[in-house]
PDB file of C-alpha atoms in Angstrom:
ATOM      1  CA  MET A   1     232.295  12.703  23.542  1.00 41.00           C
ATOM      2  CA  LYS A   2     234.561  10.427  21.534  1.00 39.00           C
ATOM      3  CA  LYS A   3     233.793  10.012  17.814  1.00 39.00           C
ATOM      4  CA  LEU A   4     233.345   6.502  16.459  1.00 38.00           C
ATOM      5  CA  SER A   5     235.674   5.407  13.689  1.00 41.00           C
ATOM      6  CA  ASN A   6     234.249   4.428  10.289  1.00 42.00           C
ATOM      7  CA  THR A   7     234.746   0.680  10.876  1.00 38.00           C
ATOM      8  CA  PRO A   8     232.428   0.401  13.907  1.00 40.00           C
ATOM      9  CA  LYS A   9     229.837   2.577  12.123  1.00 38.00           C
ATOM     10  CA  LEU A  10     229.993   0.287   9.118  1.00 36.00           C
ATOM     11  CA  LEU A  11     229.619  -2.784  11.317  1.00 36.00           C
ATOM     12  CA  MET A  12     226.694  -1.199  13.150  1.00 37.00           C
ATOM     13  CA  SER A  13     225.051  -0.362   9.795  1.00 39.00           C
ATOM     14  CA  LEU A  14     225.613  -3.849   8.455  1.00 37.00           C
ATOM     15  CA  GLY A  15     224.305  -5.363  11.674  1.00 41.00           C
ATOM     16  CA  GLY A  16     221.177  -3.192  11.469  1.00 41.00           C
ATOM     17  CA  ALA A  17     220.667  -4.123   7.832  1.00 39.00           C
ATOM     18  CA  SER A  18     221.049  -7.823   8.657  1.00 38.00           C
ATOM     19  CA  LEU A  19     218.537  -7.488  11.466  1.00 36.00           C
ATOM     20  CA  ALA A  20     216.084  -5.690   9.171  1.00 37.00           C
ATOM     21  CA  ILE A  21     216.458  -8.349   6.455  1.00 35.00           C
ATOM     22  CA  GLY A  22     215.978 -11.099   9.049  1.00 38.00           C
ATOM     23  CA  LEU A  23     212.844  -9.444  10.390  1.00 34.00           C
ATOM     24  CA  LEU A  24     211.492  -8.924   6.879  1.00 35.00           C
ATOM     25  CA  ALA A  25     212.142 -12.543   5.978  1.00 36.00           C
ATOM     26  CA  GLY A  26     210.410 -13.631   9.164  1.00 38.00           C
ATOM     27  CA  CYS A  27     207.393 -11.480   8.322  1.00 37.00           C
ATOM     28  CA  THR A  28     207.013 -12.877   4.832  1.00 36.00           C
ATOM     29  CA  ALA A  29     207.348 -16.445   6.075  1.00 38.00           C
ATOM     30  CA  GLY A  30     204.941 -15.832   8.972  1.00 37.00           C
ATOM     31  CA  THR A  31     202.293 -18.246  10.154  1.00 34.00           C
ATOM     32  CA  GLU A  32     198.594 -17.594   9.641  1.00 35.00           C
ATOM     33  CA  ALA A  33     198.364 -16.309  13.195  1.00 35.00           C
ATOM     34  CA  GLY A  34     201.274 -13.946  12.622  1.00 35.00           C
ATOM     35  CA  GLN A  35     199.754 -12.783   9.354  1.00 35.00           C
ATOM     36  CA  ALA A  36     196.439 -12.122  11.062  1.00 35.00           C
ATOM     37  CA  ASN A  37     198.200  -9.703  13.416  1.00 34.00           C
ATOM     38  CA  ALA A  38     199.973  -7.807  10.617  1.00 35.00           C
ATOM     39  CA  GLY A  39     199.336  -4.067  10.493  1.00 35.00           C
ATOM     40  CA  THR A  40     196.564  -2.785   8.265  1.00 32.00           C
ATOM     41  CA  THR A  41     198.919  -0.377   6.505  1.00 32.00           C
ATOM     42  CA  ALA A  42     201.168  -3.236   5.398  1.00 34.00           C
ATOM     43  CA  GLU A  43     198.155  -5.248   4.279  1.00 34.00           C
ATOM     44  CA  ALA A  44     196.773  -2.329   2.271  1.00 31.00           C
ATOM     45  CA  SER A  45     200.041  -1.683   0.454  1.00 31.00           C
ATOM     46  CA  GLN A  46     200.464  -5.382  -0.326  1.00 33.00           C
ATOM     47  CA  SER A  47     196.943  -5.668  -1.757  1.00 31.00           C
ATOM     48  CA  VAL A  48     197.490  -2.708  -4.065  1.00 36.00           C
ATOM     49  CA  SER A  49     200.735  -4.046  -5.512  1.00 38.00           C
ATOM     50  CA  ALA A  50     199.690  -7.709  -5.392  1.00 45.00           C
ATOM     51  CA  SER A  51     196.929  -7.167  -7.942  1.00 53.00           C
ATOM     52  CA  THR A  52     199.306  -7.046 -10.910  1.00 57.00           C
ATOM     53  CA  GLU A  53     202.012  -9.174  -9.312  1.00 70.00           C
ATOM     54  CA  THR A  54     199.683 -12.162  -9.500  1.00 89.00           C
ATOM     55  CA  MET A  55     198.504 -11.438 -13.047  1.00 95.00           C
ATOM     56  CA  THR A  56     200.253 -12.819 -16.102  1.00 96.00           C
ATOM     57  CA  PRO A  57     201.380 -10.358 -18.770  1.00 97.00           C
ATOM     58  CA  SER A  58     198.466 -11.506 -20.969  1.00 97.00           C
ATOM     59  CA  GLU A  59     196.001 -10.887 -18.141  1.00 97.00           C
ATOM     60  CA  ILE A  60     197.384  -7.399 -17.580  1.00 97.00           C
ATOM     61  CA  LEU A  61     197.119  -6.513 -21.281  1.00 97.00           C
ATOM     62  CA  SER A  62     193.544  -7.793 -21.554  1.00 97.00           C
ATOM     63  CA  SER A  63     192.409  -6.247 -18.258  1.00 97.00           C
ATOM     64  CA  THR A  64     191.650  -2.815 -19.722  1.00 97.00           C
ATOM     65  CA  ALA A  65     191.281  -0.837 -22.923  1.00 98.00           C
ATOM     66  CA  TRP A  66     194.438   1.076 -23.914  1.00 98.00           C
ATOM     67  CA  GLU A  67     194.772   4.508 -25.507  1.00 98.00           C
ATOM     68  CA  THR A  68     197.951   5.841 -27.103  1.00 98.00           C
ATOM     69  CA  THR A  69     198.929   8.814 -24.969  1.00 98.00           C
ATOM     70  CA  GLY A  70     202.538   9.442 -25.934  1.00 98.00           C
ATOM     71  CA  ALA A  71     205.644   8.442 -27.803  1.00 98.00           C
ATOM     72  CA  THR A  72     209.370   8.886 -27.244  1.00 98.00           C
ATOM     73  CA  ASP A  73     212.385   8.447 -29.490  1.00 98.00           C
ATOM     74  CA  ALA A  74     215.616   6.561 -28.821  1.00 97.00           C
ATOM     75  CA  LYS A  75     216.935   9.595 -26.909  1.00 97.00           C
ATOM     76  CA  GLY A  76     213.896   9.534 -24.611  1.00 97.00           C
ATOM     77  CA  GLU A  77     212.529  12.762 -26.073  1.00 98.00           C
ATOM     78  CA  ALA A  78     208.802  13.219 -26.637  1.00 98.00           C
ATOM     79  CA  VAL A  79     207.538  12.756 -30.182  1.00 98.00           C
ATOM     80  CA  GLN A  80     204.252  14.180 -31.438  1.00 98.00           C
ATOM     81  CA  LEU A  81     201.615  11.510 -32.074  1.00 98.00           C
ATOM     82  CA  SER A  82     201.124  13.041 -35.532  1.00 97.00           C
ATOM     83  CA  ASP A  83     204.781  12.309 -36.442  1.00 97.00           C
ATOM     84  CA  LYS A  84     205.037  10.089 -39.533  1.00 95.00           C
ATOM     85  CA  ASP A  85     207.045   7.468 -37.620  1.00 95.00           C
ATOM     86  CA  VAL A  86     204.431   6.983 -34.868  1.00 96.00           C
ATOM     87  CA  SER A  87     201.047   8.096 -36.262  1.00 97.00           C
ATOM     88  CA  ASN A  88     200.274   4.622 -37.600  1.00 96.00           C
ATOM     89  CA  PHE A  89     200.432   3.243 -34.031  1.00 97.00           C
ATOM     90  CA  VAL A  90     198.056   5.768 -32.436  1.00 98.00           C
ATOM     91  CA  GLY A  91     194.577   4.785 -31.303  1.00 97.00           C
ATOM     92  CA  ASN A  92     192.563   2.709 -28.862  1.00 98.00           C
ATOM     93  CA  ALA A  93     193.234  -1.000 -28.456  1.00 98.00           C
ATOM     94  CA  TYR A  94     190.970  -3.660 -26.993  1.00 98.00           C
ATOM     95  CA  PHE A  95     192.796  -6.915 -26.226  1.00 98.00           C
ATOM     96  CA  ARG A  96     190.410  -9.691 -25.162  1.00 98.00           C
ATOM     97  CA  ALA A  97     191.238 -12.638 -22.915  1.00 97.00           C
ATOM     98  CA  ASP A  98     190.285 -15.012 -25.753  1.00 98.00           C
ATOM     99  CA  GLY A  99     193.321 -13.812 -27.761  1.00 98.00           C
ATOM    100  CA  THR A 100     191.478 -11.524 -30.178  1.00 98.00           C
ATOM    101  CA  PHE A 101     191.819  -7.763 -30.507  1.00 98.00           C
ATOM    102  CA  ASP A 102     190.317  -4.745 -32.207  1.00 98.00           C
ATOM    103  CA  MET A 103     192.075  -1.408 -32.706  1.00 98.00           C
ATOM    104  CA  TYR A 104     190.537   1.897 -33.667  1.00 98.00           C
ATOM    105  CA  ASN A 105     191.874   5.298 -34.624  1.00 97.00           C
ATOM    106  CA  LEU A 106     191.199   8.047 -32.086  1.00 95.00           C
ATOM    107  CA  ASP A 107     188.154   9.114 -34.151  1.00 96.00           C
ATOM    108  CA  ASP A 108     186.713   5.589 -33.602  1.00 97.00           C
ATOM    109  CA  SER A 109     187.242   4.508 -37.214  1.00 97.00           C
ATOM    110  CA  PRO A 110     188.409   0.866 -37.462  1.00 96.00           C
ATOM    111  CA  LYS A 111     192.155   0.346 -37.715  1.00 97.00           C
ATOM    112  CA  MET A 112     192.690  -3.413 -37.508  1.00 97.00           C
ATOM    113  CA  GLN A 113     191.549  -6.645 -35.907  1.00 98.00           C
ATOM    114  CA  GLY A 114     192.966 -10.094 -35.368  1.00 98.00           C
ATOM    115  CA  ASP A 115     194.735 -12.255 -32.824  1.00 98.00           C
ATOM    116  CA  TRP A 116     197.328 -11.420 -30.203  1.00 98.00           C
ATOM    117  CA  THR A 117     199.683 -13.083 -27.731  1.00 98.00           C
ATOM    118  CA  VAL A 118     202.235 -11.985 -25.146  1.00 98.00           C
ATOM    119  CA  THR A 119     205.173 -14.174 -24.224  1.00 97.00           C
ATOM    120  CA  GLU A 120     205.071 -15.606 -20.703  1.00 95.00           C
ATOM    121  CA  ASP A 121     208.016 -13.410 -19.694  1.00 96.00           C
ATOM    122  CA  GLY A 122     206.108 -10.323 -20.862  1.00 96.00           C
ATOM    123  CA  LYS A 123     208.863  -9.207 -23.230  1.00 97.00           C
ATOM    124  CA  THR A 124     207.123  -9.539 -26.605  1.00 98.00           C
ATOM    125  CA  ARG A 125     203.632  -8.859 -27.903  1.00 98.00           C
ATOM    126  CA  SER A 126     202.653 -10.435 -31.205  1.00 98.00           C
ATOM    127  CA  ILE A 127     199.686  -9.445 -33.318  1.00 98.00           C
ATOM    128  CA  VAL A 128     198.269 -11.159 -36.370  1.00 98.00           C
ATOM    129  CA  ALA A 129     196.130  -8.642 -38.236  1.00 98.00           C
ATOM    130  CA  LYS A 130     193.281 -10.144 -40.254  1.00 98.00           C
ATOM    131  CA  ASP A 131     190.700  -8.861 -42.686  1.00 97.00           C
ATOM    132  CA  ASP A 132     186.949  -9.346 -42.156  1.00 95.00           C
ATOM    133  CA  ALA A 133     187.138 -12.788 -43.801  1.00 97.00           C
ATOM    134  CA  GLY A 134     189.900 -13.916 -41.443  1.00 96.00           C
ATOM    135  CA  LYS A 135     192.710 -13.748 -44.008  1.00 98.00           C
ATOM    136  CA  VAL A 136     196.073 -12.785 -42.444  1.00 98.00           C
ATOM    137  CA  LEU A 137     197.191  -9.307 -43.534  1.00 98.00           C
ATOM    138  CA  PHE A 138     200.435  -9.154 -41.540  1.00 97.00           C
ATOM    139  CA  THR A 139     202.145 -10.344 -38.382  1.00 97.00           C
ATOM    140  CA  ARG A 140     204.085  -8.020 -36.087  1.00 96.00           C
ATOM    141  CA  ASP A 141     206.205  -8.786 -33.024  1.00 96.00           C
ATOM    142  CA  SER A 142     206.944  -5.819 -30.769  1.00 97.00           C
ATOM    143  CA  ASP A 143     209.324  -5.587 -27.829  1.00 97.00           C
ATOM    144  CA  ILE A 144     207.447  -4.627 -24.669  1.00 98.00           C
ATOM    145  CA  VAL A 145     209.176  -1.839 -22.753  1.00 98.00           C
ATOM    146  CA  THR A 146     206.607  -1.524 -19.935  1.00 97.00           C
ATOM    147  CA  LEU A 147     203.553  -3.594 -19.059  1.00 97.00           C
ATOM    148  CA  THR A 148     201.759  -2.728 -15.833  1.00 96.00           C
ATOM    149  CA  ASP A 149     198.148  -1.982 -14.998  1.00 95.00           C
ATOM    150  CA  GLU A 150     199.011   1.710 -15.501  1.00 97.00           C
ATOM    151  CA  GLU A 151     201.116   1.631 -18.678  1.00 98.00           C
ATOM    152  CA  PHE A 152     201.669  -0.465 -21.778  1.00 98.00           C
ATOM    153  CA  THR A 153     204.612   0.664 -23.906  1.00 98.00           C
ATOM    154  CA  TYR A 154     206.060  -1.169 -26.857  1.00 98.00           C
ATOM    155  CA  ARG A 155     208.947  -0.362 -29.212  1.00 98.00           C
ATOM    156  CA  VAL A 156     208.797   0.040 -32.976  1.00 97.00           C
ATOM    157  CA  PHE A 157     211.676   0.263 -35.429  1.00 96.00           C
ATOM    158  CA  PRO A 158     210.971   2.228 -38.656  1.00 93.00           C
ATOM    159  CA  ASP A 159     213.894   0.404 -40.304  1.00 93.00           C
ATOM    160  CA  PRO A 160     214.412  -3.107 -38.881  1.00 90.00           C
ATOM    161  CA  GLN A 161     218.068  -2.924 -39.979  1.00 93.00           C
ATOM    162  CA  LYS A 162     218.725   0.066 -37.661  1.00 94.00           C
ATOM    163  CA  SER A 163     218.267  -0.968 -34.047  1.00 93.00           C
ATOM    164  CA  ASP A 164     219.498   2.406 -32.771  1.00 95.00           C
ATOM    165  CA  VAL A 165     216.516   4.255 -34.297  1.00 96.00           C
ATOM    166  CA  TYR A 166     213.258   3.419 -32.561  1.00 98.00           C
ATOM    167  CA  PHE A 167     210.125   4.855 -31.001  1.00 98.00           C
ATOM    168  CA  ASP A 168     208.399   3.774 -27.821  1.00 98.00           C
ATOM    169  CA  ILE A 169     204.613   3.924 -28.164  1.00 98.00           C
ATOM    170  CA  ILE A 170     203.036   4.675 -24.783  1.00 98.00           C
ATOM    171  CA  HIS A 171     199.513   3.583 -23.846  1.00 98.00           C
ATOM    172  CA  THR A 172     197.527   4.171 -20.687  1.00 98.00           C
ATOM    173  CA  PRO A 173     194.218   2.672 -19.592  1.00 98.00           C
ATOM    174  CA  THR A 174     191.097   4.310 -20.945  1.00 97.00           C
ATOM    175  CA  ASP A 175     187.441   3.965 -20.144  1.00 96.00           C
ATOM    176  CA  HIS A 176     186.628   4.818 -23.766  1.00 95.00           C
ATOM    177  CA  ALA A 177     183.917   2.388 -24.827  1.00 95.00           C
ATOM    178  CA  GLU A 178     184.791   0.166 -27.744  1.00 96.00           C
ATOM    179  CA  PRO A 179     182.986   1.414 -30.860  1.00 94.00           C
ATOM    180  CA  SER A 180     180.277  -0.922 -32.093  1.00 85.00           C
ATOM    181  CA  ALA A 181     180.822  -2.636 -35.400  1.00 62.00           C
TER     182      ALA A 181
END
């Protein structure tokens, strides 16, 4: 049997890739009748991933309660939640669709409350912490590292003048009931 040279193999691979891309494009632009005949496996995988693909970043953040479950440093190494640089950011957060939030320490003691927003591109979360009378205590903008229905991670800088020293505060969904006031 004669071996094929690299050039024909490459052309065959490229031709196969082009065919696959063409078929995929045809599937996504299919008619209602074609979509009705799509396989159930494809439909199931699309429905799982489509849930957050159709949600805005604000909708994702307000869709669940979040618990701090980890932290990493600028090198990607795990940092204890009791570390002085991250302990202030540890707790449970409840972001509501109306733009208000409440945060609690892990022992359910109140941490802060106020208003929140997320930019449309999902890159920045802003909080405006307020006292019980509604007076603004502080405003904080945080870079969002990850925002999915399974993880919310934002970045904090202990010294705003040193962008190479930071901590990523990792949150995952929790079913922990919000403490009553």
